[in-house]
């Protein structure tokens, strides 16, 4: 694969730093997010265990949901990465399921659901049970009728990375998704980096989210346990090449570096599942994840030091080989090569 001639990775990092420095409103906003999430973490975690979902349904959280200081905890119910309902737990511990008209219509059109209207009912009612069981016989494949194949693969990856051991069929050890309230989530950023080959933009509350934020372990002794910012594509093509995608990952990794070095950095460090304080020397992996088959250009993968933050960004590739259903069956790339080959 030849290298492309777009703006350099270092320029992307420098532009991201400039945007974040010139638009400091994010610092107070994310500090407020962190304190609210920390304040509500205990009750949110308790409420997250008051209901159970069977595969292929999964529960997602978000900054907005986890920081909500109301008496009700909310969670997103998804199938193949697509939202199909909202779960709520009130202050009395009562669990409910809310399905919108649009979600009910989707289920009717694609899975033979017998209602076209949404509903909001208690979790154990027949209506809620029948709706959930509708998905129990469905499989997540490239033929699944959903809005986004990329979100489908993202969901598949989160479930795969969440496996604990090889005995569960785990394909890639020493990687675990970071969770919020024990559930999958995407860390929102104040940046937009989806215009491939262009400089990132500051978007305040309308920025893009990190596809997968994970913890990766580079040694079996857990002395090199890092955050990995993973940008995922469901295709490997020139319009969304690896070279372009690594710059998206570097943009969001730079934001994470700035967030962890901000005044609320230690709180975020704990919110994201780490103990103690942010270390003096910080390494963050920036990873692209895409199919191994394709003809896109591969970008430069040299490490980038942000001296003023004492942070090093480490670019990696992660490729997957899809099976006949479009789901990953094996992994390759530089991240796999550098991860410890034992344990989780």
XYZ file of C-alpha atoms in Angstrom:
344
model
C 0.000 0.000 0.000
C 1.385 3.419 -0.950
C 1.236 6.395 1.370
C -1.110 9.297 0.692
C -0.217 12.985 0.380
C -2.926 14.548 2.577
C -2.060 16.717 5.563
C 0.301 14.978 7.948
C -0.637 13.194 11.147
C 1.376 15.714 13.157
C -0.505 18.579 11.517
C -3.798 16.936 12.494
C -2.667 16.666 16.121
C -1.412 20.265 16.161
C -4.645 21.546 14.618
C -6.665 19.634 17.195
C -4.624 21.138 20.017
C -5.124 24.618 18.534
C -8.891 24.157 18.314
C -9.155 22.924 21.880
C -6.974 25.787 23.183
C -8.948 28.435 21.284
C -12.315 27.024 22.404
C -11.838 26.380 26.132
C -15.586 26.139 26.871
C -15.273 22.354 26.675
C -13.162 22.247 29.841
C -15.867 23.468 32.215
C -18.527 21.488 30.387
C -16.635 18.209 30.611
C -15.713 18.930 34.231
C -19.431 19.253 34.979
C -20.102 16.010 33.095
C -17.455 14.168 35.110
C -18.689 15.401 38.491
C -22.308 14.566 37.645
C -21.391 11.068 36.442
C -19.298 10.463 39.551
C -22.102 11.717 41.807
C -24.678 9.446 40.162
C -22.411 6.459 39.542
C -23.536 4.385 42.508
C -27.281 4.570 41.878
C -26.750 4.338 38.113
C -24.719 1.166 38.570
C -27.326 -0.323 40.919
C -30.134 0.451 38.473
C -28.179 -1.015 35.567
C -28.372 -4.404 37.306
C -32.131 -4.346 37.867
C -32.888 -5.802 34.448
C -31.399 -8.407 32.139
C -31.171 -8.592 28.366
C -30.355 -11.660 26.321
C -28.275 -11.573 23.164
C -28.547 -10.298 20.495
C -29.905 -7.303 22.440
C -27.377 -5.072 24.185
C -27.549 -2.124 26.560
C -25.751 1.163 25.924
C -25.222 4.208 28.067
C -23.968 7.716 27.275
C -22.586 10.765 29.036
C -26.031 12.364 28.847
C -27.758 9.355 30.398
C -25.142 8.703 33.086
C -24.942 12.326 34.243
C -28.708 12.740 34.537
C -29.396 13.695 38.150
C -33.124 13.008 37.966
C -34.730 10.198 39.918
C -34.828 7.998 36.801
C -31.910 6.147 35.182
C -32.135 5.578 31.434
C -30.410 3.125 29.091
C -30.517 2.476 25.361
C -31.544 -0.991 24.101
C -29.949 -1.896 20.771
C -30.042 -4.653 18.199
C -27.130 -4.867 15.735
C -26.052 -1.415 16.913
C -29.439 0.188 16.223
C -31.595 1.634 18.984
C -34.818 -0.354 19.376
C -36.021 0.905 22.759
C -35.245 2.834 25.927
C -35.058 1.258 29.369
C -35.854 3.332 32.448
C -35.506 2.566 36.151
C -37.309 4.948 38.511
C -36.451 5.842 42.098
C -38.557 2.931 43.363
C -36.589 0.489 41.212
C -39.440 -0.058 38.755
C -38.114 -0.979 35.303
C -39.970 0.114 32.161
C -39.488 -0.229 28.423
C -40.335 2.594 26.028
C -40.534 1.974 22.278
C -41.179 4.860 19.889
C -43.558 4.726 16.931
C -40.568 4.694 14.588
C -38.924 1.798 16.422
C -42.167 -0.201 16.404
C -42.599 0.463 12.690
C -39.045 -0.749 12.037
C -39.736 -3.971 13.960
C -43.007 -4.487 12.081
C -41.463 -3.960 8.643
C -38.386 -6.108 9.138
C -39.181 -8.668 11.828
C -42.932 -9.199 11.575
C -43.871 -7.331 14.768
C -47.654 -7.212 15.151
C -47.902 -3.568 16.242
C -47.179 -0.350 14.364
C -47.426 1.964 17.374
C -44.952 2.600 20.132
C -45.599 1.967 23.831
C -44.278 2.606 27.318
C -44.933 -0.248 29.746
C -43.445 -2.048 32.728
C -40.546 -4.362 31.929
C -42.287 -7.637 32.817
C -45.548 -7.023 30.982
C -46.518 -9.255 28.080
C -46.138 -6.417 25.566
C -42.557 -5.726 26.649
C -41.667 -9.421 26.793
C -43.071 -10.116 23.331
C -41.203 -7.175 21.867
C -37.864 -8.296 23.334
C -38.389 -11.909 22.296
C -38.950 -10.707 18.741
C -35.200 -10.178 18.452
C -34.147 -13.430 20.146
C -34.224 -15.409 16.886
C -32.512 -12.713 14.824
C -28.853 -12.805 13.856
C -26.579 -9.865 13.169
C -25.257 -10.346 9.618
C -24.517 -8.194 6.593
C -28.057 -8.983 5.417
C -29.651 -7.535 8.561
C -31.959 -4.646 7.757
C -30.561 -1.752 9.765
C -29.676 1.885 9.185
C -25.889 1.452 9.458
C -23.651 -1.517 8.768
C -20.852 0.359 10.515
C -22.893 0.515 13.728
C -23.646 -3.191 13.359
C -19.950 -4.063 13.143
C -19.231 -1.682 16.003
C -21.726 -3.542 18.182
C -20.224 -6.880 17.135
C -16.751 -5.638 18.079
C -17.865 -4.354 21.472
C -19.434 -7.732 22.270
C -16.338 -9.546 21.024
C -13.887 -7.377 22.955
C -16.044 -7.755 26.100
C -15.438 -11.510 26.198
C -13.117 -12.428 29.033
C -11.099 -15.428 27.901
C -10.266 -17.642 24.951
C -12.620 -20.238 26.464
C -15.466 -17.915 25.454
C -14.092 -17.855 21.925
C -12.325 -14.501 22.353
C -10.434 -13.749 19.145
C -8.210 -10.951 20.455
C -6.898 -11.083 23.999
C -5.911 -8.195 26.262
C -8.543 -5.777 25.083
C -11.709 -4.699 26.905
C -14.182 -1.923 26.057
C -14.422 0.936 28.537
C -17.938 1.054 29.999
C -20.132 3.603 31.693
C -22.440 2.291 34.381
C -21.317 -1.170 33.333
C -22.723 -0.658 29.808
C -21.261 0.035 26.375
C -20.898 3.699 25.487
C -19.183 6.128 23.131
C -17.229 9.026 24.592
C -18.541 12.166 22.921
C -16.011 14.810 21.861
C -16.364 18.495 20.907
C -14.653 17.814 17.560
C -15.688 16.756 14.078
C -13.180 14.719 12.108
C -15.336 12.904 9.586
C -14.398 15.000 6.532
C -11.622 12.757 5.314
C -8.393 14.452 4.313
C -9.459 17.774 5.857
C -8.499 19.434 9.105
C -10.669 18.653 12.148
C -13.282 21.195 13.189
C -14.538 22.369 16.567
C -18.225 21.514 16.972
C -18.863 22.149 20.680
C -21.804 19.976 21.829
C -22.289 18.560 18.323
C -18.948 16.817 17.964
C -18.335 13.229 16.996
C -17.999 10.295 19.356
C -15.179 7.814 19.728
C -16.345 4.617 18.016
C -14.740 2.319 20.596
C -12.782 3.390 23.660
C -10.948 0.377 25.019
C -8.287 -0.658 27.491
C -5.448 -2.589 25.895
C -2.720 -4.464 27.687
C 0.668 -4.569 25.998
C 2.319 -6.856 28.558
C 1.075 -9.871 30.484
C 2.147 -8.137 33.708
C -0.287 -5.227 33.127
C 2.525 -2.691 33.376
C 1.543 -1.172 30.049
C -2.231 -0.912 30.220
C -3.397 1.914 27.971
C -6.496 3.528 26.599
C -7.021 2.845 22.912
C -9.100 5.192 20.763
C -10.458 2.987 17.969
C -11.953 4.374 14.770
C -13.933 1.736 12.886
C -14.892 1.379 9.221
C -16.985 -1.409 7.743
C -15.188 -1.076 4.404
C -11.583 -0.642 3.325
C -11.810 1.746 0.385
C -10.002 4.806 -1.009
C -12.754 7.221 0.063
C -12.282 6.140 3.689
C -8.726 4.869 3.583
C -6.694 3.680 6.514
C -4.525 6.791 6.093
C -7.568 9.027 6.500
C -9.081 6.950 9.287
C -5.941 7.048 11.443
C -6.226 10.835 11.416
C -9.749 10.588 12.815
C -8.415 8.331 15.561
C -5.548 10.749 16.256
C -7.960 13.698 16.491
C -10.070 11.965 19.132
C -6.991 10.561 20.914
C -5.637 14.114 21.150
C -8.890 15.236 22.746
C -8.669 12.365 25.243
C -5.112 13.443 26.056
C -6.252 17.027 26.672
C -9.225 15.841 28.719
C -7.034 13.710 30.979
C -4.583 16.592 31.424
C -7.352 19.093 32.218
C -8.401 20.108 35.742
C -11.016 17.319 35.692
C -8.553 14.774 34.309
C -8.255 12.676 37.458
C -12.042 12.510 37.794
C -12.346 11.371 34.182
C -9.555 8.864 34.755
C -11.692 7.324 37.509
C -14.969 7.627 35.576
C -13.344 5.654 32.761
C -12.509 2.839 35.148
C -8.966 3.579 36.260
C -7.814 3.926 39.861
C -5.528 6.517 41.451
C -4.501 9.538 39.334
C -3.475 10.050 35.733
C 0.195 8.995 35.415
C 2.894 11.573 34.719
C 3.817 9.807 31.489
C 0.765 8.925 29.440
C 0.567 6.772 26.310
C -2.656 6.589 24.280
C -3.113 4.227 21.352
C -4.847 5.535 18.213
C -6.183 2.573 16.256
C -7.923 2.007 12.935
C -10.182 -1.031 12.643
C -11.363 -2.161 9.217
C -11.581 -5.216 6.940
C -8.314 -6.656 5.697
C -9.619 -6.777 2.142
C -9.562 -3.507 0.212
C -7.409 -1.152 -1.775
C -7.074 1.889 0.467
C -3.804 3.630 1.221
C -2.137 3.015 4.568
C -0.937 6.054 6.466
C 2.278 6.832 8.288
C 2.311 5.180 11.700
C 5.096 6.915 13.623
C 4.449 7.832 17.250
C 3.585 11.450 17.998
C 4.758 13.167 21.171
C 2.752 16.025 22.651
C 5.503 17.477 24.799
C 3.381 20.126 26.536
C 1.074 17.365 27.834
C 3.747 14.726 28.371
C 1.630 12.397 26.211
C 2.635 10.023 23.438
C 0.133 8.947 20.786
C 0.859 5.520 19.317
C -0.842 4.745 15.953
C -1.765 1.123 15.215
C -3.673 -0.849 12.619
C -6.195 -3.571 13.369
C -7.674 -5.507 10.462
C -10.362 -8.158 10.554
C -11.172 -10.953 8.156
C -14.946 -11.207 7.637
C -16.790 -14.511 7.365
C -19.640 -15.208 4.942
C -22.022 -13.258 7.205
C -19.790 -10.198 7.198
C -18.699 -10.744 10.803
C -15.049 -10.840 11.911
C -13.501 -14.288 12.187
C -9.878 -13.297 12.848
C -7.687 -10.246 13.441
C -4.385 -8.984 12.134
C -2.420 -5.745 12.126
C 0.156 -4.021 14.278
C -2.056 -3.780 17.363
C -2.553 -7.532 17.469
C 1.181 -8.020 17.063
C 2.020 -5.800 20.029
C -0.659 -6.946 22.491
C 0.241 -9.573 25.048
C -0.756 -13.002 23.729
C -2.035 -14.429 26.998
C -4.900 -13.762 29.383
C -7.733 -11.386 28.529
